[in-house]
CSV table of C-alpha atoms and ligand atoms in Angstrom, one decimal:
chain,number,residue,atom,x,y,z
A,1,UNK,CA,209.1,67.9,112.6
A,2,UNK,CA,206.3,70.4,112.9
A,3,UNK,CA,206.7,72.7,115.8
A,4,UNK,CA,205.3,76.1,116.7
A,5,UNK,CA,207.5,79.0,115.5
A,6,UNK,CA,209.7,80.2,118.3
A,7,UNK,CA,209.5,83.9,118.8
A,8,UNK,CA,210.5,86.6,121.2
A,9,UNK,CA,209.0,90.0,122.1
A,10,UNK,CA,211.0,93.1,121.1
A,11,UNK,CA,210.0,96.5,122.2
A,12,UNK,CA,211.8,98.4,119.4
A,13,UNK,CA,215.0,100.4,119.2
A,14,UNK,CA,214.6,101.5,122.9
A,15,UNK,CA,214.5,97.9,124.1
A,16,UNK,CA,217.6,97.2,126.3
A,17,UNK,CA,217.6,93.6,124.8
A,18,UNK,CA,218.7,94.2,121.1
A,19,UNK,CA,217.7,92.1,118.2
A,20,UNK,CA,221.2,90.7,117.9
A,21,UNK,CA,220.8,89.2,121.4
A,22,UNK,CA,217.3,87.9,120.6
A,23,UNK,CA,218.7,86.1,117.6
A,24,UNK,CA,221.1,84.3,119.9
A,25,UNK,CA,218.1,82.9,121.9
A,26,UNK,CA,217.3,80.7,118.8
A,27,UNK,CA,214.1,82.4,118.2
A,28,UNK,CA,213.1,82.9,114.6
A,29,UNK,CA,210.3,85.4,114.9
A,30,UNK,CA,209.5,88.7,116.6
A,31,UNK,CA,206.3,89.9,118.3
A,32,UNK,CA,206.5,93.7,118.3
A,33,UNK,CA,204.7,97.0,118.0
A,34,UNK,CA,205.2,100.6,117.0
A,35,UNK,CA,205.3,101.8,120.6
A,36,UNK,CA,206.0,105.4,119.6
A,37,UNK,CA,202.7,105.9,117.9
A,38,UNK,CA,199.9,107.1,120.2
A,39,UNK,CA,197.0,104.8,120.7
A,40,UNK,CA,194.3,105.5,118.1
A,41,UNK,CA,196.6,107.0,115.4
A,42,UNK,CA,197.4,105.4,112.0
A,43,UNK,CA,200.5,103.3,111.7
A,44,UNK,CA,202.0,104.7,108.5
A,45,UNK,CA,203.3,102.2,106.0
A,46,UNK,CA,206.8,103.8,106.1
A,47,UNK,CA,207.1,103.3,109.8
A,48,UNK,CA,206.0,99.7,109.6
A,49,UNK,CA,208.5,99.0,106.8
A,50,UNK,CA,211.4,100.7,108.7
A,51,UNK,CA,210.7,98.6,111.8
A,52,UNK,CA,210.4,95.5,109.6
A,53,UNK,CA,213.7,96.2,107.9
A,54,UNK,CA,215.5,96.4,111.3
A,55,UNK,CA,214.1,93.0,112.2
A,56,UNK,CA,215.0,91.5,108.8
A,57,UNK,CA,218.6,92.9,109.1
A,58,UNK,CA,219.0,91.0,112.3
A,59,UNK,CA,218.1,87.7,110.5
A,60,UNK,CA,214.6,87.6,112.1
A,61,UNK,CA,211.1,88.0,110.9
A,62,UNK,CA,208.3,90.2,112.2
A,63,UNK,CA,205.8,87.4,112.8
A,64,UNK,CA,203.2,89.0,115.1
A,65,UNK,CA,202.0,92.5,115.8
A,66,UNK,CA,201.8,92.9,119.6
A,67,UNK,CA,199.8,95.0,119.9
A,68,UNK,CA,197.9,97.2,117.6
A,69,UNK,CA,196.4,99.0,120.7
A,70,UNK,CA,192.7,99.8,121.0
A,71,UNK,CA,192.0,103.4,122.1
A,72,UNK,CA,190.1,103.9,125.4
A,73,UNK,CA,187.2,105.7,123.6
A,74,UNK,CA,186.5,102.4,121.7
A,75,UNK,CA,186.3,100.6,125.0
A,76,UNK,CA,184.1,103.2,126.6
A,77,UNK,CA,182.1,103.8,123.3
A,78,UNK,CA,182.6,107.6,123.4
A,79,UNK,CA,184.1,110.1,121.1
A,80,UNK,CA,184.7,110.0,117.3
A,81,UNK,CA,184.5,106.3,116.9
A,82,UNK,CA,184.3,106.2,113.1
A,83,UNK,CA,187.6,108.0,112.9
A,84,UNK,CA,189.2,105.5,115.3
A,85,UNK,CA,187.8,102.5,113.4
A,86,UNK,CA,189.0,104.0,110.1
A,87,UNK,CA,192.5,104.6,111.6
A,88,UNK,CA,192.5,101.0,112.9
A,89,UNK,CA,191.6,99.5,109.5
A,90,UNK,CA,194.1,101.8,107.7
A,91,UNK,CA,196.8,100.4,110.0
A,92,UNK,CA,195.6,96.8,109.2
A,93,UNK,CA,195.9,97.6,105.5
A,94,UNK,CA,199.4,99.0,105.9
A,95,UNK,CA,200.4,95.9,107.9
A,96,UNK,CA,199.0,93.6,105.3
A,97,UNK,CA,200.9,95.5,102.7
A,98,UNK,CA,204.0,94.7,104.6
A,99,UNK,CA,202.9,91.0,104.7
A,100,UNK,CA,202.2,91.0,108.5
A,101,UNK,CA,198.9,89.3,109.2
A,102,UNK,CA,198.7,88.3,112.8
A,103,UNK,CA,197.6,91.1,115.1
A,104,UNK,CA,197.2,91.0,118.9
A,105,UNK,CA,195.1,93.4,120.7
A,106,UNK,CA,193.4,93.6,124.1
A,107,UNK,CA,190.2,95.0,125.6
A,108,UNK,CA,191.3,95.6,129.2
A,109,UNK,CA,189.9,98.9,130.5
A,110,UNK,CA,192.4,101.6,131.6
A,111,UNK,CA,195.4,99.5,132.6
A,112,UNK,CA,197.2,96.8,130.7
A,113,UNK,CA,198.6,94.0,133.0
A,114,UNK,CA,198.8,94.4,136.7
A,115,UNK,CA,201.2,93.0,139.3
A,116,UNK,CA,201.7,94.2,142.9
A,117,UNK,CA,205.4,93.3,143.0
A,118,UNK,CA,207.9,93.4,140.2
A,119,UNK,CA,210.8,91.9,142.1
A,120,UNK,CA,209.5,89.2,144.4
A,121,UNK,CA,212.6,87.4,145.7
A,122,UNK,CA,212.7,83.6,145.0
A,123,UNK,CA,214.7,81.2,147.2
A,124,UNK,CA,217.3,80.6,144.4
A,125,UNK,CA,218.3,84.4,144.4
A,126,UNK,CA,216.3,85.3,141.3
A,127,UNK,CA,213.2,87.5,141.3
A,128,UNK,CA,209.7,87.0,139.9
A,129,UNK,CA,206.6,89.0,139.6
A,130,UNK,CA,203.8,88.6,142.2
A,131,UNK,CA,200.2,89.6,142.7
A,132,UNK,CA,198.6,90.1,146.1
A,133,UNK,CA,195.1,91.4,146.3
A,134,UNK,CA,196.0,92.9,149.7
A,135,UNK,CA,198.5,95.1,148.0
A,136,UNK,CA,196.1,96.0,145.3
A,137,UNK,CA,193.6,97.0,148.0
A,138,UNK,CA,196.3,99.2,149.5
A,139,UNK,CA,196.8,100.9,146.2
A,140,UNK,CA,193.1,101.4,145.6
A,141,UNK,CA,192.1,102.5,149.1
A,142,UNK,CA,195.1,104.4,150.2
A,143,UNK,CA,196.8,105.7,147.1
A,144,UNK,CA,194.1,106.0,144.5
A,145,UNK,CA,191.3,106.7,147.0
A,146,UNK,CA,188.8,105.0,144.6
A,147,UNK,CA,185.2,105.4,145.7
A,148,UNK,CA,183.7,102.0,146.5
A,149,UNK,CA,187.1,100.3,146.5
A,150,UNK,CA,186.4,98.9,150.0
A,151,UNK,CA,183.3,97.1,148.6
A,152,UNK,CA,185.6,94.9,146.5
A,153,UNK,CA,187.7,93.5,149.4
A,154,UNK,CA,187.0,91.5,152.6
A,155,UNK,CA,187.3,93.2,156.0
A,156,UNK,CA,190.5,91.2,156.7
A,157,UNK,CA,192.0,92.3,153.3
A,158,UNK,CA,191.2,95.9,154.1
A,159,UNK,CA,192.8,95.6,157.5
A,160,UNK,CA,195.9,94.0,156.2
A,161,UNK,CA,196.1,96.5,153.3
A,162,UNK,CA,196.0,99.4,155.9
A,163,UNK,CA,198.7,97.7,157.9
A,164,UNK,CA,201.0,97.1,154.9
A,165,UNK,CA,200.6,100.6,153.6
A,166,UNK,CA,201.4,102.2,156.9
A,167,UNK,CA,204.7,100.5,157.3
A,168,UNK,CA,205.9,101.4,153.7
A,169,UNK,CA,208.5,104.1,153.5
A,170,UNK,CA,207.4,107.1,151.4
A,171,UNK,CA,209.8,106.3,148.5
A,172,UNK,CA,208.7,102.7,148.5
A,173,UNK,CA,205.1,103.9,148.2
A,174,UNK,CA,206.1,105.9,145.1
A,175,UNK,CA,207.9,102.9,143.5
A,176,UNK,CA,204.9,100.7,144.3
A,177,UNK,CA,202.3,103.1,142.8
A,178,UNK,CA,204.5,103.6,139.7
A,179,UNK,CA,204.7,99.8,139.2
A,180,UNK,CA,201.0,99.6,139.0
A,181,UNK,CA,200.1,102.7,136.9
A,182,UNK,CA,203.0,102.9,134.5
A,183,UNK,CA,203.3,99.5,133.1
A,184,UNK,CA,202.1,99.9,129.5
A,185,UNK,CA,204.1,97.8,127.1
A,186,UNK,CA,207.2,99.5,125.7
A,187,UNK,CA,206.4,103.1,126.9
A,188,UNK,CA,206.6,105.2,130.0
A,189,UNK,CA,203.8,107.7,130.0
A,190,UNK,CA,204.6,109.0,133.5
A,191,UNK,CA,200.9,108.8,134.4
A,192,UNK,CA,199.9,110.3,137.7
A,193,UNK,CA,197.1,109.0,140.1
A,194,UNK,CA,195.0,111.8,138.8
A,195,UNK,CA,195.4,110.6,135.2
A,196,UNK,CA,194.2,107.2,136.3
A,197,UNK,CA,191.2,108.7,138.1
A,198,UNK,CA,190.3,110.6,134.9
A,199,UNK,CA,190.8,107.4,132.8
A,200,UNK,CA,188.4,105.6,135.2
A,201,UNK,CA,185.7,108.2,135.1
A,202,UNK,CA,184.2,107.3,131.7
A,203,UNK,CA,183.7,103.7,132.9
A,204,UNK,CA,181.0,104.9,135.3
A,205,UNK,CA,178.0,102.8,134.4
A,206,UNK,CA,180.0,100.5,132.1
A,207,UNK,CA,179.4,96.9,133.1
A,208,UNK,CA,180.4,93.6,131.4
A,209,UNK,CA,177.4,93.8,129.0
A,210,UNK,CA,178.2,97.3,127.8
A,211,UNK,CA,181.9,96.6,127.5
A,212,UNK,CA,181.1,93.5,125.4
A,213,UNK,CA,178.7,95.6,123.3
A,214,UNK,CA,181.6,98.0,122.7
A,215,UNK,CA,183.9,95.2,121.7
A,216,UNK,CA,181.2,93.9,119.4
A,217,UNK,CA,180.8,97.3,117.7
A,218,UNK,CA,184.6,97.5,117.3
A,219,UNK,CA,184.8,94.0,115.8
A,220,UNK,CA,181.9,94.6,113.5
A,221,UNK,CA,183.6,97.7,112.2
A,222,UNK,CA,187.0,96.2,111.5
A,223,UNK,CA,186.4,92.5,110.8
A,224,UNK,CA,185.3,93.0,107.2
A,225,UNK,CA,188.7,94.7,106.4
A,226,UNK,CA,190.6,92.1,108.4
A,227,UNK,CA,188.9,89.3,106.5
A,228,UNK,CA,189.5,91.0,103.1
A,229,UNK,CA,193.2,91.3,104.0
A,230,UNK,CA,193.6,87.8,105.5
A,231,UNK,CA,194.5,89.4,108.9
A,232,UNK,CA,194.1,87.2,112.0
A,233,UNK,CA,193.2,89.3,115.0
A,234,UNK,CA,194.0,87.8,118.3
A,235,UNK,CA,192.5,89.1,121.5
A,236,UNK,CA,194.7,88.9,124.5
A,237,UNK,CA,193.1,87.8,127.8
A,238,UNK,CA,192.7,90.0,130.8
A,239,UNK,CA,195.7,89.9,133.1
A,240,UNK,CA,194.9,89.2,135.8
A,241,UNK,CA,191.7,87.4,134.7
A,242,UNK,CA,189.4,89.0,137.2
A,243,UNK,CA,188.1,92.6,137.8
A,244,UNK,CA,190.5,95.1,139.1
A,245,UNK,CA,189.8,98.8,140.1
A,246,UNK,CA,186.1,98.0,139.9
A,247,UNK,CA,186.3,97.6,136.1
A,248,UNK,CA,184.5,95.0,134.1
A,249,UNK,CA,186.4,92.1,132.5
A,250,UNK,CA,185.2,90.2,129.5
A,251,UNK,CA,188.2,88.2,128.3
A,252,UNK,CA,189.0,86.1,131.4
A,253,UNK,CA,187.3,82.7,131.0
A,254,UNK,CA,186.2,80.1,128.4
A,255,UNK,CA,182.7,81.4,128.7
A,256,UNK,CA,184.0,84.9,127.8
A,257,UNK,CA,185.9,83.6,124.8
A,258,UNK,CA,182.8,81.8,123.5
A,259,UNK,CA,180.9,85.0,123.9
A,260,UNK,CA,183.5,86.9,121.8
A,261,UNK,CA,183.5,84.2,119.1
A,262,UNK,CA,179.7,84.5,119.0
A,263,UNK,CA,180.0,88.1,118.1
A,264,UNK,CA,181.4,87.1,114.7
A,265,UNK,CA,182.0,83.6,113.4
A,266,UNK,CA,185.1,84.6,111.5
A,267,UNK,CA,188.6,83.2,111.4
A,268,UNK,CA,189.8,86.8,111.7
A,269,UNK,CA,188.1,87.0,115.2
A,270,UNK,CA,190.7,85.0,117.0
A,271,UNK,CA,192.6,84.6,120.3
A,272,UNK,CA,196.2,85.1,121.6
A,273,UNK,CA,196.3,82.1,124.0
A,274,UNK,CA,198.1,83.5,127.0
A,275,UNK,CA,198.6,80.6,129.4
A,276,UNK,CA,199.8,82.9,132.2
A,277,UNK,CA,196.7,85.0,132.1
A,278,UNK,CA,194.2,82.2,131.7
A,279,UNK,CA,196.2,80.0,134.1
A,280,UNK,CA,195.8,82.5,137.0
A,281,UNK,CA,192.3,81.2,137.5
A,282,UNK,CA,191.8,77.8,138.9
A,283,UNK,CA,188.5,77.3,136.9
A,284,UNK,CA,190.2,77.7,133.6
A,285,UNK,CA,191.0,74.3,132.1
A,286,UNK,CA,193.8,75.3,129.7
A,287,UNK,CA,193.9,72.0,127.7
A,288,UNK,CA,190.2,72.0,127.3
A,289,UNK,CA,190.3,75.6,126.1
A,290,UNK,CA,193.0,74.8,123.5
A,291,UNK,CA,190.8,71.9,122.2
A,292,UNK,CA,187.7,74.0,122.2
A,293,UNK,CA,189.1,77.1,120.6
A,294,UNK,CA,192.0,75.6,118.7
A,295,UNK,CA,191.3,76.8,115.3
A,296,UNK,CA,191.0,80.4,116.5
A,297,UNK,CA,194.3,80.5,118.3
A,298,UNK,CA,196.5,82.7,116.2
A,299,UNK,CA,199.4,83.2,118.7
A,300,UNK,CA,200.5,81.8,122.0
A,301,UNK,CA,202.1,83.4,125.0
A,302,UNK,CA,203.6,80.6,127.2
A,303,UNK,CA,204.1,81.4,130.8
A,304,UNK,CA,203.2,79.7,134.1
A,305,UNK,CA,201.7,81.1,137.3
A,306,UNK,CA,201.7,79.4,140.6
A,307,UNK,CA,198.5,80.0,142.5
A,308,UNK,CA,199.1,80.7,146.2
A,309,UNK,CA,197.0,81.0,149.3
A,310,UNK,CA,194.8,84.1,149.8
A,311,UNK,CA,194.3,84.6,146.1
A,312,UNK,CA,197.9,85.5,145.5
A,313,UNK,CA,199.9,84.2,142.5
A,314,UNK,CA,203.4,84.4,141.4
A,315,UNK,CA,205.0,84.0,138.0
A,316,UNK,CA,206.7,80.6,138.3
A,317,UNK,CA,209.3,79.1,136.0
A,318,UNK,CA,207.8,78.4,132.6
A,319,UNK,CA,207.3,74.7,133.4
A,320,UNK,CA,206.7,75.2,137.1
A,321,UNK,CA,203.3,76.6,137.5
A,322,UNK,CA,200.0,75.3,138.9
A,323,UNK,CA,199.0,73.8,135.5
A,324,UNK,CA,200.7,71.3,133.3
A,325,UNK,CA,202.5,73.3,130.7
A,326,UNK,CA,203.7,70.2,128.8
A,327,UNK,CA,200.1,69.1,128.4
A,328,UNK,CA,199.2,72.5,127.0
A,329,UNK,CA,202.0,72.4,124.6
A,330,UNK,CA,200.9,68.9,123.6
A,331,UNK,CA,197.4,70.2,123.0
A,332,UNK,CA,198.8,73.1,120.8
A,333,UNK,CA,200.9,70.6,118.8
A,334,UNK,CA,197.8,68.5,118.3
A,335,UNK,CA,196.1,71.6,117.0
A,336,UNK,CA,198.9,72.2,114.5
A,337,UNK,CA,198.4,68.6,113.3
A,338,UNK,CA,194.7,69.1,112.9
A,339,UNK,CA,195.3,72.1,110.8
A,340,UNK,CA,197.9,70.4,108.7
A,341,UNK,CA,195.8,67.3,108.1
A,342,UNK,CA,192.9,69.5,107.0
A,343,UNK,CA,195.3,71.0,104.4
A,344,UNK,CA,195.2,74.5,105.9
A,345,UNK,CA,197.9,76.7,104.4
A,346,UNK,CA,198.2,78.8,107.6
A,347,UNK,CA,198.8,76.1,110.1
A,348,UNK,CA,201.4,77.8,112.3
A,349,UNK,CA,200.9,79.1,115.8
A,350,UNK,CA,203.7,81.5,116.7
A,351,UNK,CA,204.7,81.3,120.4
A,352,UNK,CA,206.8,83.4,122.6
A,353,UNK,CA,207.9,82.8,126.2
A,354,UNK,CA,206.0,85.4,128.2
A,355,UNK,CA,207.8,87.2,130.9
A,356,UNK,CA,210.9,85.7,132.7
A,357,UNK,CA,212.5,85.7,136.0
A,358,UNK,CA,215.1,88.4,136.7
A,359,UNK,CA,218.2,86.4,137.2
A,360,UNK,CA,222.0,86.3,136.9
A,361,UNK,CA,223.4,89.4,135.2
A,362,UNK,CA,219.9,90.9,134.8
A,363,UNK,CA,219.5,91.3,138.6
A,364,UNK,CA,221.6,94.5,138.5
A,365,UNK,CA,219.9,96.1,135.6
A,366,UNK,CA,217.1,98.6,135.7
A,367,UNK,CA,213.7,97.6,134.3
A,368,UNK,CA,213.3,100.7,132.2
A,369,UNK,CA,210.5,100.4,129.6
A,370,UNK,CA,210.4,96.6,129.7
A,371,UNK,CA,209.5,95.3,133.2
A,372,UNK,CA,208.9,91.6,133.1
A,373,UNK,CA,211.0,91.0,130.0
A,374,UNK,CA,214.6,90.4,131.1
A,375,UNK,CA,216.8,88.6,128.5
A,376,UNK,CA,218.1,85.7,130.5
A,377,UNK,CA,214.9,84.6,132.2
A,378,UNK,CA,213.0,84.7,128.9
A,379,UNK,CA,215.7,82.8,127.2
A,380,UNK,CA,215.6,80.1,129.9
A,381,UNK,CA,211.8,80.0,129.4
A,382,UNK,CA,212.2,79.6,125.6
A,383,UNK,CA,214.8,76.9,126.0
A,384,UNK,CA,212.5,75.0,128.3
A,385,UNK,CA,209.6,75.3,126.0
A,386,UNK,CA,211.7,74.3,123.0
A,387,UNK,CA,212.8,71.2,124.9
A,388,UNK,CA,209.2,70.3,125.7
A,389,UNK,CA,208.2,70.7,122.0
A,390,UNK,CA,211.0,68.6,120.7
A,391,UNK,CA,210.4,65.9,123.3
A,392,UNK,CA,206.7,65.7,122.6
A,393,UNK,CA,207.3,65.6,118.9
A,394,UNK,CA,209.8,62.9,119.2
A,395,UNK,CA,207.2,60.8,121.2
A,396,UNK,CA,204.4,61.7,118.7
A,397,UNK,CA,206.3,61.1,115.5
A,398,UNK,CA,208.8,58.4,116.2
A,399,UNK,CA,208.6,55.1,118.0
A,400,UNK,CA,209.1,55.6,121.7
A,401,UNK,CA,212.6,55.4,122.9
A,402,UNK,CA,214.0,54.9,119.4
A,403,UNK,CA,217.0,57.0,118.6
A,404,UNK,CA,217.2,58.3,115.0
A,405,UNK,CA,220.5,59.6,113.8
A,406,UNK,CA,220.4,63.2,112.5
A,407,UNK,CA,221.6,63.0,108.9
A,408,UNK,CA,222.8,66.5,108.6
A,409,UNK,CA,223.1,69.5,110.9
A,410,UNK,CA,222.0,73.0,109.7
A,411,UNK,CA,225.2,74.9,108.9
A,412,UNK,CA,224.2,78.0,110.8
A,413,UNK,CA,224.1,76.0,114.0
A,414,UNK,CA,227.6,74.5,113.6
A,415,UNK,CA,229.5,76.9,111.3
A,416,UNK,CA,232.8,75.8,109.9
A,417,UNK,CA,235.6,76.3,112.5
A,418,UNK,CA,238.6,78.1,111.0
A,419,UNK,CA,241.7,76.9,112.7
A,420,UNK,CA,245.0,78.6,112.4
A,421,UNK,CA,247.4,76.5,110.2
B,501,DNO,C1,202.2,91.6,129.2
B,501,DNO,C2,201.7,91.4,127.9
B,501,DNO,C3,200.6,92.4,127.6
B,501,DNO,C4,200.1,92.2,126.2
B,501,DNO,C5,199.0,93.2,125.8
B,501,DNO,C6,198.4,92.7,124.5
B,501,DNO,O1,203.3,91.2,129.5
B,501,DNO,O2,201.3,90.1,127.7
B,501,DNO,O3,201.1,93.7,127.8
B,501,DNO,O4,201.1,92.5,125.3
B,501,DNO,O5,198.0,93.2,126.7
B,501,DNO,O6,197.6,93.7,124.0
């Protein structure tokens, strides 16, 4: 049976979920990064190999780099760009030397992903992440005091934002602000609101077209090396897939992806298909996107969002969102088959469950450097996705409803039981 490789994200030695636990989830591969290296600096081969050895020792494989971050100067098109491009390609070379050839990156200005509540209580007692534009308005207008923020919201949203902000206790304001400005993967930079203002300033005058031109300059600089090394770059969509903080967005829709692929028609210029990001827009038809961009999908993040009234959304169970996850998985399996039947050597699409509900034992644990990535909720997500994949494969490859006996079971799943005499 040809399935997508099941993976999990690991944030490195500081991750409260160790590799030994990840192994127990049934995942075979790891999406990870060298979070300790500042954005824009070279990833030395030694550091890559050391990270890889830790993963190997746990019986897993470093399948995908997530992410090799893109420095803000590249996005704004300022500073010593040729040094940054050289550093990026050197890191790609070092990764290829270690045999790692799928590399995720994003082109989101200033912030990585944004939610307005990291612990939204669900009726079953678990917690999810939630996005509410009213709360983002409160952040922008009352905490950040961004010029022009009010122009991005309706009068009613501004009114509700003021009301919500006023009733928040001082310490809750602090927690709320931190949860927006300090959610970079695997690190806590302890950024202040002033740092964010300084990071926003260079974007003055940068609209979608300029940001896309800056992405094009970056891709044109690094793609020749990526192609030579057989590296598949995979851009991650904007999360959420619409403008925040008055910043342009260029990776939110099918039109955007087509524009990015137009920059360079190269297999190295690929996509990380994040269903949760794309799925937070009602006008994104996920199955159509898989069919249209299939050959360029180099990695998948599978997660569901439930779209709610007033432009809110919450992160639903992996199969319980507003779009049909099983249909998306089916489309991805079809893409695998297309690759295989065309004789492609690299036919795999590694997947990882993205995010997960905070549930059971994880409810009492601090989020630390990995908000959104509790062990149990992600494992539940992976198990559900695995079930969908196997069920679909069974339907596709075997006669419907026919039960075929399994001739042998892999020994690592059912090891010999040593009984006392
Ligand atoms: C959020 C993640 C993102 C993603 C980066 C990719 O949970 O999907 O942080 O890793 O944006 O560069």
